[in-house]
Short mmCIF file of C-alpha atoms (C1' of nucleotides) in Angstrom, two decimals:
data_model
loop_
_atom_site.label_atom_id
_atom_site.label_comp_id
_atom_site.label_asym_id
_atom_site.label_seq_id
_atom_site.Cartn_x
_atom_site.Cartn_y
_atom_site.Cartn_z
CA MET H 1474 98.15 74.26 103.98
CA LEU H 1475 99.82 71.95 105.89
CA ASP H 1476 102.46 72.77 108.50
CA ILE H 1477 105.67 72.09 106.82
CA LYS H 1478 107.08 71.23 110.29
CA GLN H 1479 104.84 68.62 110.87
CA ILE H 1480 105.55 67.37 107.81
CA ARG H 1481 109.65 67.29 108.93
CA ALA H 1482 108.84 66.09 112.54
CA ASN H 1483 105.92 63.09 111.45
CA ALA H 1484 106.31 63.09 107.94
CA GLU H 1485 105.15 58.82 108.37
CA ALA H 1486 102.32 60.11 110.06
CA VAL H 1487 101.48 62.71 107.15
CA GLN H 1488 101.80 60.96 104.53
CA ALA H 1489 99.63 57.85 106.02
CA LYS H 1490 97.23 60.55 106.85
CA LEU H 1491 97.50 61.41 102.76
CA SER H 1492 97.02 58.43 101.87
CA LEU H 1493 93.49 58.09 103.24
CA ARG H 1494 92.38 60.12 100.53
CA GLY H 1495 93.71 57.91 97.85
CA GLY H 1496 95.87 59.12 95.34
CA ASP H 1497 99.32 59.02 95.12
CA TYR H 1498 101.48 61.84 97.79
CA ASP H 1499 105.30 61.74 97.50
CA LEU H 1500 106.62 64.20 100.30
CA GLN H 1501 110.01 63.00 100.27
CA PRO H 1502 110.56 65.44 97.28
CA LEU H 1503 109.48 68.37 99.27
CA LEU H 1504 111.39 66.94 102.81
CA GLU H 1505 114.99 67.43 100.44
CA LEU H 1506 113.73 70.57 99.00
CA ASP H 1507 112.93 71.85 102.82
CA SER H 1508 116.00 70.71 104.06
CA LYS H 1509 118.10 72.24 101.48
CA GLN H 1510 116.66 75.81 101.72
CA ARG H 1511 117.06 75.66 105.10
CA ASP H 1512 120.87 75.31 104.66
CA ILE H 1513 121.17 77.83 102.51
CA GLU H 1514 119.00 80.21 104.56
CA THR H 1515 121.74 79.66 107.59
CA ARG H 1516 124.59 80.15 105.29
CA ARG H 1517 122.98 83.15 103.52
CA SER H 1518 121.95 84.69 106.86
CA GLN H 1519 125.32 84.54 108.08
CA LEU H 1520 126.61 86.43 104.95
CA GLN H 1521 124.47 89.07 105.60
CA SER H 1522 125.02 89.21 109.13
CA ARG H 1523 128.92 89.95 108.17
CA SER H 1524 127.80 92.37 105.47
CA ASN H 1525 125.44 94.00 108.11
CA ASN H 1526 128.36 94.80 109.83
CA ILE H 1527 130.68 95.73 107.18
CA GLY H 1528 128.16 98.39 106.65
CA LYS H 1529 127.99 99.71 110.38
CA GLU H 1530 131.54 99.89 110.75
CA VAL H 1531 132.02 101.90 107.41
CA GLY H 1532 129.54 104.57 109.06
CA GLN H 1533 131.37 104.24 112.88
CA LYS H 1534 135.09 104.70 110.88
CA ILE H 1535 133.86 107.70 109.07
CA LYS H 1536 132.46 109.38 111.82
CA GLY H 1537 135.28 108.70 113.81
CA GLY H 1538 137.47 110.44 111.03
CA SER H 1539 138.79 108.41 108.79
CA ASP H 1540 138.84 108.64 105.02
CA PRO H 1541 136.53 107.51 103.28
CA LYS H 1542 138.43 107.12 100.71
CA GLY H 1543 141.72 105.67 102.87
CA PRO H 1544 142.84 101.96 103.09
CA GLU H 1545 140.63 101.06 105.96
CA VAL H 1546 137.27 101.59 104.54
CA ALA H 1547 138.53 100.85 101.03
CA ALA H 1548 139.46 97.25 102.43
CA LEU H 1549 136.17 96.98 104.38
CA ARG H 1550 134.11 97.56 100.71
CA GLU H 1551 135.78 95.08 98.71
CA GLU H 1552 134.94 92.45 101.52
CA GLY H 1553 131.45 94.12 101.54
CA ASN H 1554 131.36 93.20 97.42
CA SER H 1555 132.90 90.04 97.86
CA LEU H 1556 129.86 88.75 100.13
CA LYS H 1557 127.42 90.92 97.63
CA LYS H 1558 128.76 88.09 95.02
CA GLN H 1559 128.13 85.43 97.26
CA LEU H 1560 124.83 86.55 98.20
CA ALA H 1561 123.52 87.18 94.72
CA ASP H 1562 123.94 83.47 94.51
CA LEU H 1563 122.68 82.06 97.05
CA GLU H 1564 119.23 84.90 97.36
CA PRO H 1565 117.62 83.88 93.89
CA GLU H 1566 118.52 79.80 94.92
CA GLU H 1567 116.95 79.98 98.05
CA LYS H 1568 113.87 82.49 96.32
CA GLU H 1569 113.76 79.44 94.25
CA LEU H 1570 113.96 76.82 96.91
CA LYS H 1571 110.73 78.75 98.63
CA VAL H 1572 109.04 78.93 95.80
CA LYS H 1573 108.98 75.45 94.45
CA ILE H 1574 108.12 74.43 98.49
CA GLN H 1575 105.53 76.87 97.97
CA ASP H 1576 104.16 75.46 95.10
CA ILE H 1577 104.06 72.16 96.78
CA LEU H 1578 102.15 72.84 99.46
CA LEU H 1579 99.46 74.72 98.18
CA THR H 1580 98.73 71.43 95.91
CA LEU H 1581 98.85 69.28 99.53
CA PRO H 1582 95.17 68.36 100.06
CA ASN H 1583 94.31 68.71 104.48
CA LEU H 1584 94.70 66.00 106.29
CA PRO H 1585 91.22 63.85 107.50
CA SER H 1586 90.63 64.35 110.88
CA ASP H 1587 90.72 61.55 113.49
CA SER H 1588 87.30 60.55 113.41
CA THR H 1589 86.48 60.93 109.55
CA PRO H 1590 86.03 57.42 108.61
CA GLU H 1591 88.27 56.07 106.33
CA GLY H 1592 87.17 54.85 102.49
CA LYS H 1593 88.02 55.61 99.07
CA SER H 1594 85.03 56.75 97.93
CA GLU H 1595 81.27 57.86 98.25
CA GLU H 1596 80.46 54.00 98.30
CA GLU H 1597 81.70 54.60 101.57
CA ASN H 1598 80.60 57.48 103.37
CA VAL H 1599 78.87 56.94 106.87
CA GLU H 1600 75.22 57.83 107.12
CA ILE H 1601 74.81 59.62 110.46
CA SER H 1602 70.71 60.22 110.75
CA ARG H 1603 67.51 60.16 109.16
CA TRP H 1604 65.02 63.15 109.73
CA GLY H 1605 61.36 63.23 108.13
CA ASP H 1606 59.26 60.38 106.49
CA ASP H 1607 61.29 59.71 102.77
CA LYS H 1608 57.85 57.27 102.23
CA LYS H 1609 55.36 59.90 102.81
CA ARG H 1610 55.50 61.08 98.80
CA GLY H 1611 56.65 57.58 96.83
CA PRO H 1612 57.73 58.47 92.52
CA GLU H 1613 53.87 57.47 91.82
CA GLY H 1614 52.27 60.47 90.26
CA ILE H 1615 55.23 63.15 91.46
CA LEU H 1616 56.64 64.99 88.22
CA PRO H 1617 60.29 65.42 88.46
CA HIS H 1618 60.95 69.39 89.99
CA TRP H 1619 61.98 70.37 86.32
CA GLU H 1620 58.65 69.56 84.68
CA ILE H 1621 56.54 70.42 87.06
CA GLY H 1622 58.07 74.01 87.20
CA GLU H 1623 57.92 74.06 83.58
CA LYS H 1624 54.26 73.07 84.09
CA LEU H 1625 53.85 75.71 86.69
CA GLY H 1626 55.55 78.42 84.37
CA ILE H 1627 58.21 79.50 87.31
CA PHE H 1628 61.19 78.71 85.29
CA ASN H 1629 62.56 78.53 81.83
CA PHE H 1630 65.63 76.70 81.04
CA GLU H 1631 65.54 76.96 76.88
CA ARG H 1632 65.07 80.71 77.12
CA SER H 1633 67.83 81.29 79.50
CA VAL H 1634 69.62 78.96 76.85
CA LYS H 1635 69.77 82.18 74.96
CA VAL H 1636 70.51 84.37 77.37
CA ALA H 1637 73.63 81.90 78.31
CA GLN H 1638 74.36 79.19 77.68
CA SER H 1639 73.06 75.54 78.84
CA ARG H 1640 72.79 75.17 82.52
CA PHE H 1641 71.16 78.48 83.61
CA VAL H 1642 67.56 79.08 84.44
CA THR H 1643 65.59 81.97 84.57
CA LEU H 1644 63.17 81.93 87.21
CA MET H 1645 59.30 83.24 86.61
CA GLY H 1646 56.92 85.18 88.93
CA ALA H 1647 56.08 82.88 91.48
CA GLY H 1648 59.58 80.69 91.52
CA ALA H 1649 61.10 84.31 91.65
CA ALA H 1650 59.58 85.19 94.83
CA LEU H 1651 59.87 81.77 95.85
CA GLU H 1652 63.45 81.43 95.93
CA ARG H 1653 63.46 85.63 97.55
CA ALA H 1654 61.29 84.06 99.85
CA LEU H 1655 63.51 80.86 100.77
CA ILE H 1656 66.45 83.21 100.85
CA SER H 1657 64.94 85.55 103.61
CA PHE H 1658 64.04 82.90 106.06
CA MET H 1659 67.30 81.05 105.19
CA LEU H 1660 68.93 84.49 106.84
CA ASP H 1661 66.30 85.20 109.38
CA LYS H 1662 66.63 81.62 110.81
CA GLN H 1663 70.61 81.90 111.02
CA ILE H 1664 70.48 85.57 112.24
CA GLU H 1665 67.49 84.14 114.91
CA ALA H 1666 71.17 81.40 115.54
CA GLY H 1667 73.36 83.81 115.79
CA TYR H 1668 74.92 84.76 112.81
CA ILE H 1669 75.87 88.86 111.38
CA GLU H 1670 74.74 88.64 107.83
CA ALA H 1671 77.13 89.49 105.51
CA LEU H 1672 76.88 90.64 101.80
CA PRO H 1673 80.32 90.31 100.40
CA PRO H 1674 81.76 91.04 97.22
CA ILE H 1675 80.95 88.06 94.80
CA LEU H 1676 84.02 89.31 91.88
CA VAL H 1677 87.00 87.76 94.20
CA ASN H 1678 90.99 87.82 92.90
CA SER H 1679 93.19 85.12 92.87
CA GLU H 1680 94.95 85.59 96.61
CA SER H 1681 90.98 84.74 97.79
CA LEU H 1682 90.39 82.02 96.44
CA THR H 1683 93.82 80.77 96.42
CA ALA H 1684 93.42 81.18 100.97
CA THR H 1685 90.26 79.25 100.97
CA GLY H 1686 91.89 76.51 98.72
CA GLN H 1687 90.07 76.91 95.03
CA LEU H 1688 93.35 77.74 93.25
CA PRO H 1689 95.47 76.79 92.56
CA LYS H 1690 94.42 73.44 91.60
CA PHE H 1691 90.79 73.81 90.94
CA ALA H 1692 91.35 76.95 88.80
CA GLU H 1693 89.36 75.22 85.63
CA GLU H 1694 86.27 74.58 88.15
CA SER H 1695 85.88 78.92 88.60
CA PHE H 1696 84.61 81.81 86.15
CA LYS H 1697 87.52 84.15 85.36
CA CYS H 1698 87.85 87.51 84.34
CA ALA H 1699 89.44 88.21 80.96
CA ASP H 1700 91.21 91.59 81.87
CA ASP H 1701 91.31 91.57 85.56
CA ASP H 1702 92.91 89.18 88.13
CA LEU H 1703 88.75 88.40 89.37
CA TRP H 1704 86.61 85.84 89.35
CA LEU H 1705 83.18 84.99 90.14
CA THR H 1706 82.93 83.08 93.58
CA PRO H 1707 82.13 80.08 93.55
CA THR H 1708 80.76 80.00 97.10
CA ALA H 1709 80.31 82.66 99.64
CA GLU H 1710 83.06 80.91 101.95
CA VAL H 1711 85.55 82.42 99.94
CA PRO H 1712 84.45 86.32 100.72
CA LEU H 1713 83.68 85.63 103.40
CA VAL H 1714 86.81 83.68 104.77
CA ASN H 1715 88.74 86.31 103.43
CA LEU H 1716 87.57 89.09 104.89
CA TYR H 1717 89.83 88.15 107.62
CA ARG H 1718 92.42 87.58 105.73
CA GLY H 1719 96.19 88.49 106.47
CA ASP H 1720 94.59 89.47 110.73
CA ILE H 1721 95.69 88.74 113.93
CA LEU H 1722 92.22 88.34 115.93
CA ASP H 1723 91.71 88.75 119.13
CA SER H 1724 90.60 85.43 120.93
CA GLU H 1725 87.57 87.63 122.17
CA GLN H 1726 86.52 88.11 119.17
CA LEU H 1727 86.27 84.71 118.56
CA PRO H 1728 83.71 82.87 117.20
CA ILE H 1729 82.94 84.84 114.52
CA ASN H 1730 80.11 83.81 113.00
CA HIS H 1731 78.53 85.09 109.24
CA CYS H 1732 75.91 84.18 107.36
CA ALA H 1733 75.78 85.28 103.25
CA TYR H 1734 73.46 85.13 100.50
CA THR H 1735 75.40 85.02 96.86
CA PRO H 1736 75.14 83.96 93.60
CA CYS H 1737 77.58 81.33 93.21
CA PHE H 1738 79.26 80.48 89.25
CA ARG H 1739 80.62 76.69 89.04
CA ARG H 1740 82.10 76.13 85.55
CA GLU H 1741 81.06 72.18 86.07
CA ALA H 1742 83.59 71.28 84.16
CA GLY H 1743 83.99 67.48 83.89
CA SER H 1744 80.38 66.95 84.31
CA TYR H 1745 78.71 67.25 80.85
CA GLY H 1746 76.17 64.50 80.87
CA ARG H 1747 75.24 64.97 84.44
CA ASP H 1748 72.16 66.19 86.06
CA THR H 1749 71.54 68.25 83.17
CA ARG H 1750 67.75 68.67 83.92
CA GLY H 1751 66.56 70.69 86.46
CA LEU H 1752 68.07 72.85 88.78
CA ILE H 1753 70.20 70.39 90.68
CA ARG H 1754 73.42 71.44 88.76
CA LEU H 1755 73.68 74.70 87.30
CA HIS H 1756 76.55 77.39 86.76
CA GLN H 1757 74.54 80.18 88.62
CA PHE H 1758 73.30 78.58 91.94
CA ASN H 1759 71.58 80.91 94.66
CA LYS H 1760 72.98 79.73 98.32
CA VAL H 1761 72.94 81.02 102.19
CA GLU H 1762 76.58 80.53 103.34
CA LEU H 1763 77.40 79.71 106.94
CA VAL H 1764 80.96 80.63 108.02
CA LYS H 1765 82.78 80.24 111.40
CA ILE H 1766 86.07 81.34 112.46
CA VAL H 1767 86.99 79.96 115.45
CA SER H 1768 89.88 78.44 117.95
CA PRO H 1769 90.89 75.42 117.89
CA GLU H 1770 89.64 73.71 120.78
CA THR H 1771 86.18 74.91 120.37
CA SER H 1772 86.11 73.59 116.26
CA GLU H 1773 84.58 69.89 117.02
CA ALA H 1774 81.84 71.50 118.60
CA GLU H 1775 81.25 74.30 116.36
CA HIS H 1776 81.61 72.01 113.78
CA GLU H 1777 78.49 70.06 115.09
CA THR H 1778 76.49 73.45 115.99
CA LEU H 1779 77.21 74.69 112.19
CA ARG H 1780 75.57 71.48 111.10
CA THR H 1781 72.83 71.95 113.64
CA ASN H 1782 71.65 75.38 112.02
CA ALA H 1783 71.44 74.20 108.63
CA GLU H 1784 69.51 70.86 109.22
CA ALA H 1785 67.01 73.07 111.50
CA ILE H 1786 66.29 74.86 107.92
CA LEU H 1787 65.07 71.49 106.43
CA GLN H 1788 63.06 70.64 109.43
CA ALA H 1789 61.47 74.15 109.43
CA LEU H 1790 60.74 72.98 106.38
CA GLU H 1791 59.42 69.63 106.86
CA LEU H 1792 61.48 67.69 104.12
CA PRO H 1793 63.08 64.76 104.39
CA TYR H 1794 66.89 64.26 104.57
CA ARG H 1795 69.34 62.78 105.91
CA VAL H 1796 73.36 63.31 107.42
CA ILE H 1797 75.80 61.85 105.90
CA GLU H 1798 79.38 61.81 107.03
CA LEU H 1799 81.81 61.49 104.39
CA CYS H 1800 85.01 59.20 104.34
CA SER H 1801 88.46 60.17 103.79
CA GLY H 1802 88.24 59.18 100.06
CA ASP H 1803 85.32 61.86 99.26
CA LEU H 1804 86.54 64.46 101.55
CA GLY H 1805 87.11 67.96 99.60
CA PHE H 1806 90.42 69.44 99.46
CA GLY H 1807 90.33 71.67 102.44
CA ALA H 1808 88.39 69.76 104.48
CA ALA H 1809 89.45 67.82 107.55
CA LYS H 1810 86.26 66.87 108.47
CA CYS H 1811 82.98 67.11 106.33
CA TYR H 1812 79.15 66.30 106.93
CA ASP H 1813 76.27 66.43 104.20
CA LEU H 1814 72.94 66.49 104.46
CA GLU H 1815 71.26 65.25 101.73
CA VAL H 1816 67.52 66.07 101.06
CA TRP H 1817 65.15 63.60 99.61
CA LEU H 1818 64.03 64.11 96.47
CA PRO H 1819 61.02 61.57 95.66
CA SER H 1820 60.74 61.52 92.02
CA ALA H 1821 64.20 60.26 91.43
CA GLU H 1822 63.76 57.96 95.17
CA THR H 1823 67.06 59.49 95.97
CA TYR H 1824 68.30 61.89 98.77
CA ARG H 1825 70.80 64.60 96.82
CA GLU H 1826 73.06 66.87 98.41
CA ILE H 1827 72.12 70.21 99.43
CA SER H 1828 74.37 71.48 101.93
CA SER H 1829 78.00 70.24 102.70
CA CYS H 1830 79.37 71.16 106.17
CA SER H 1831 82.99 71.23 106.44
CA ASN H 1832 85.61 71.55 109.71
CA CYS H 1833 88.67 72.53 107.98
CA TYR H 1834 90.93 73.37 110.59
CA ASP H 1835 93.71 75.30 109.83
CA PHE H 1836 94.43 74.57 106.84
CA GLN H 1837 92.10 77.96 104.91
CA ALA H 1838 93.77 79.97 108.18
CA ARG H 1839 97.42 78.98 107.65
CA ARG H 1840 96.78 80.15 103.78
CA ALA H 1841 94.94 83.12 104.42
CA ASN H 1842 97.16 83.58 107.63
CA ILE H 1843 94.37 83.88 110.01
CA ARG H 1844 95.80 84.17 113.29
CA TYR H 1845 94.22 85.16 116.46
CA LYS H 1846 96.14 86.13 120.09
CA GLU H 1847 95.24 85.46 124.04
CA ALA H 1848 95.13 87.96 125.83
CA GLY H 1849 98.47 88.09 128.24
CA LYS H 1850 100.19 84.91 125.74
CA LYS H 1851 102.76 85.36 123.72
CA GLY H 1852 102.92 84.83 120.14
CA THR H 1853 99.77 83.47 118.20
CA GLN H 1854 97.95 81.06 116.81
CA PHE H 1855 95.92 79.93 113.60
CA ALA H 1856 92.41 79.81 114.01
CA HIS H 1857 89.90 77.32 112.53
CA THR H 1858 87.80 77.70 109.88
CA LEU H 1859 84.03 75.87 109.24
CA ASN H 1860 81.78 76.23 106.21
CA GLY H 1861 78.50 75.28 105.43
CA SER H 1862 75.40 75.57 103.10
CA GLY H 1863 72.64 76.71 104.59
CA LEU H 1864 71.64 75.92 102.16
CA ALA H 1865 71.44 75.82 98.57
CA VAL H 1866 69.04 77.60 97.36
CA GLY H 1867 67.96 75.96 93.85
CA ARG H 1868 67.89 72.72 95.66
CA THR H 1869 65.73 73.60 98.55
CA MET H 1870 63.58 74.48 95.62
CA ALA H 1871 63.45 71.20 93.77
CA ALA H 1872 63.16 69.47 97.38
CA ILE H 1873 59.88 71.99 97.56
CA LEU H 1874 58.47 71.50 94.53
CA GLU H 1875 58.59 67.37 94.78
CA ASN H 1876 57.68 67.07 98.46
CA TYR H 1877 55.21 69.59 97.82
CA GLN H 1878 53.36 68.50 95.34
CA GLU H 1879 49.49 67.62 94.97
CA PRO H 1880 48.42 65.24 92.74
CA ASN H 1881 46.64 67.33 91.05
CA GLY H 1882 49.76 69.36 90.31
CA ALA H 1883 49.54 71.97 92.55
CA VAL H 1884 52.47 72.40 94.89
CA LYS H 1885 51.84 73.57 98.91
CA VAL H 1886 53.99 76.51 100.44
CA PRO H 1887 55.67 74.77 103.63
CA THR H 1888 53.86 76.77 106.19
CA ALA H 1889 57.11 78.30 107.53
CA LEU H 1890 57.05 79.68 104.39
CA GLN H 1891 53.75 81.20 103.59
CA PRO H 1892 54.57 84.78 105.66
CA TYR H 1893 57.57 85.48 103.38
CA LEU H 1894 55.41 84.61 99.96
CA ASN H 1895 51.59 86.35 99.15
CA GLN H 1896 50.53 82.85 98.09
CA ASP H 1897 49.96 79.21 99.76
CA VAL H 1898 49.58 77.64 96.79
CA LEU H 1899 52.10 77.84 93.36
"C1'" G K 600 88.61 107.87 81.98
"C1'" G K 601 91.45 112.63 82.97
"C1'" A K 602 94.34 115.68 86.93
"C1'" G K 603 96.65 115.45 91.71
"C1'" A K 604 97.55 113.12 96.31
"C1'" G K 605 99.51 109.30 99.68
"C1'" G K 606 101.05 103.78 100.77
"C1'" U K 607 105.65 103.70 108.01
"C1'" G K 608 104.10 99.71 114.36
"C1'" G K 609 97.06 98.67 116.94
"C1'" C K 610 96.28 104.19 115.68
"C1'" A K 611 98.17 109.00 114.90
"C1'" G K 612 102.64 110.86 113.22
"C1'" A K 613 108.13 112.00 112.89
"C1'" G K 614 112.16 110.42 109.89
"C1'" U K 615 115.06 111.84 102.90
"C1'" G K 616 122.11 107.41 102.78
"C1'" G K 617 125.41 105.27 108.10
"C1'" U K 618 124.59 101.91 115.34
"C1'" C K 619 116.70 103.11 112.30
"C1'" G K 620 113.06 97.48 113.87
"C1'" A K 621 111.99 102.59 113.56
"C1'" A K 622 111.33 109.04 117.57
"C1'" U K 623 107.08 111.49 119.76
"C1'" G K 624 102.05 111.06 121.52
"C1'" C K 625 97.54 107.72 121.89
"C1'" G K 626 96.05 102.94 123.48
"C1'" C K 627 96.76 98.71 126.16
"C1'" U K 628 99.83 95.67 130.11
"C1'" C K 629 102.29 95.21 134.37
"C1'" G K 630 103.82 98.33 138.87
"C1'" A K 631 104.07 103.06 142.35
"C1'" C K 632 101.38 106.62 144.54
"C1'" U K 633 96.04 106.23 146.42
"C1'" U K 634 90.04 103.76 150.56
"C1'" G K 635 89.31 102.83 145.47
"C1'" A K 636 89.56 105.87 140.69
"C1'" A K 637 90.96 110.03 138.01
"C1'" A K 638 95.27 112.10 137.42
"C1'" U K 639 100.62 111.55 138.09
"C1'" C K 640 105.21 108.91 137.87
"C1'" G K 641 108.48 104.35 136.56
"C1'" A K 642 108.90 99.80 133.44
"C1'" G K 643 106.93 96.74 129.50
"C1'" U K 644 104.29 96.80 124.86
"C1'" G K 645 104.86 94.12 116.31
"C1'" U K 646 105.66 89.53 113.37
"C1'" A K 647 107.82 85.54 111.23
"C1'" C K 648 111.83 82.24 109.89
"C1'" C K 649 116.22 79.91 111.05
"C1'" G K 650 118.68 77.54 115.73
"C1'" A K 651 119.44 72.71 121.23
"C1'" A K 652 120.96 77.83 122.92
"C1'" A K 653 123.44 82.00 122.19
"C1'" G K 654 122.56 84.93 118.69
"C1'" G K 655 121.07 85.55 113.86
"C1'" U K 656 118.20 87.67 109.86
"C1'" A K 657 113.93 89.37 107.42
"C1'" C K 658 109.66 92.98 107.18
"C1'" C K 659 108.49 101.00 106.87
"C1'" G K 660 102.79 98.87 99.71
"C1'" U K 661 104.81 95.30 96.36
"C1'" G K 662 108.73 93.60 93.13
"C1'" G K 663 113.71 95.44 90.95
"C1'" G K 664 118.18 98.43 90.65
"C1'" U K 665 122.12 102.15 92.91
"C1'" U K 666 125.73 101.68 97.30
"C1'" C K 667 130.53 98.90 101.84
"C1'" G K 668 125.02 100.48 103.65
"C1'" A K 669 118.42 102.13 101.74
"C1'" A K 670 112.04 103.50 105.43
"C1'" U K 671 115.53 107.15 102.54
"C1'" C K 672 117.81 108.18 96.09
"C1'" C K 673 116.64 105.26 91.04
"C1'" C K 674 112.47 102.09 87.52
"C1'" A K 675 108.48 99.54 87.48
"C1'" C K 676 104.12 98.11 89.15
"C1'" C K 677 100.12 97.73 93.05
"C1'" C K 678 96.42 99.94 96.24
"C1'" U K 679 93.71 103.68 98.67
"C1'" C K 680 92.33 108.85 99.17
"C1'" U K 681 90.22 114.10 96.48
"C1'" C K 682 89.00 116.01 91.85
"C1'" C K 683 86.98 116.11 87.37
"C1'" G K 684 83.84 112.83 83.84
"C1'" C K 685 80.90 108.76 82.70
"C1'" C K 686 77.25 105.65 85.09
"C1'" A K 687 73.59 101.72 88.74
#
RNA sequence: GGAGAGGUGGCAGAGUGGUCGAAUGCGCUCGACUUGAAAUCGAGUGUACCGAAAGGUACCGUGGGUUCGAAUCCCACCCUCUCCGCCA
């Protein structure tokens, strides 16, 4: 959520930043509601103040021996009643304005950071670096991962349709073991890097989804339980960040670093026909997620660290990848700055997103009310939250199946992964 | 699912209509005493909003209601705990 005070003070600058994302954002109605609300608040609190005093005066009079039914007290009562009527008009009006303001604020995306490149769409994303040799494996003789996977019998899409629907997979035998190995490997690496492992709930309530930014705008993206206020998590970022919702942390507690493996669930509404084959775009997929809660001064540096931690997995698995910095127009709703890691998929001769590392600044912290306090200092500050995949497990499996494919159709297990599996060839 | 208990400040815990943002204890901060520490004594110690400031307002699980006045009374809801049942 954006800071209404900042919008008030620098409406034009905020407007300009928002428009870098593309789309129309008119802050004028918001500002009008805001000034109206504050007007009413001032009036209301003055009336309330008088009303509070009347209450006290009545109490004093009665204690002091006045007749509770006498004229003195009756006059105060009458004034109290008249104030009550006025307040009864103002209160709902103010409440309604506050709701309207909040509703608007909740739908405004984060401002791109100053360092985010300007651009309209993903075309204008900026490549930061490349790692590994993407020429080592051309498309010749390489089966796309879904074909080699079916061939090896390590996953099955058709039967999964029967169980659930399309865009679900069942991993079998070595496929299941490989997925499990990848999860363990990724977690171990991140624990080594200083993250504390969490295994959080994967059903989350509406408040949690609102705090991290999936609600209210993107309700159609998540699966909702019919009879409860619970949703299937689209990413572990949601439960991890919300663990600290409403907290006032000590500055010594920061940075908080968590890694978590969870299944993730996405409805993928509006992506019909895209990536219909394989492990790239499923309704349910596994992911190891990294989350950091940090102080603002350190958040830029922490963002680089987070990205490096995610990159370390690709490097350890010796998968060629590149780092992209998203331009303002391609930035996710809550992100101020974002790097995508894209892994090389030789069958398609393209890089595909396998991790997204975002710095949300105080956007989520403000929604989630996550603050911290510095010892000796007055007041609190909103923390900064960061998140990144370390990594999407299914997509990692896809990358391995292609990049490690031998001409005879065998798939070697990456060296780093061999301690986690009972076989070194699939 | 059934029955019961309960939700008050960092924690414990008092408060059942009147100056209660809330006693008391612990914790924490600062100061005194001390060579230092402990003990002791003194002072302080929630969050947010409005306001240039003075100051004001809100918050005792949440939302309503009664009243001049609600932590306290009434209604609804949520959550937690205990026991029973069921269950991985």
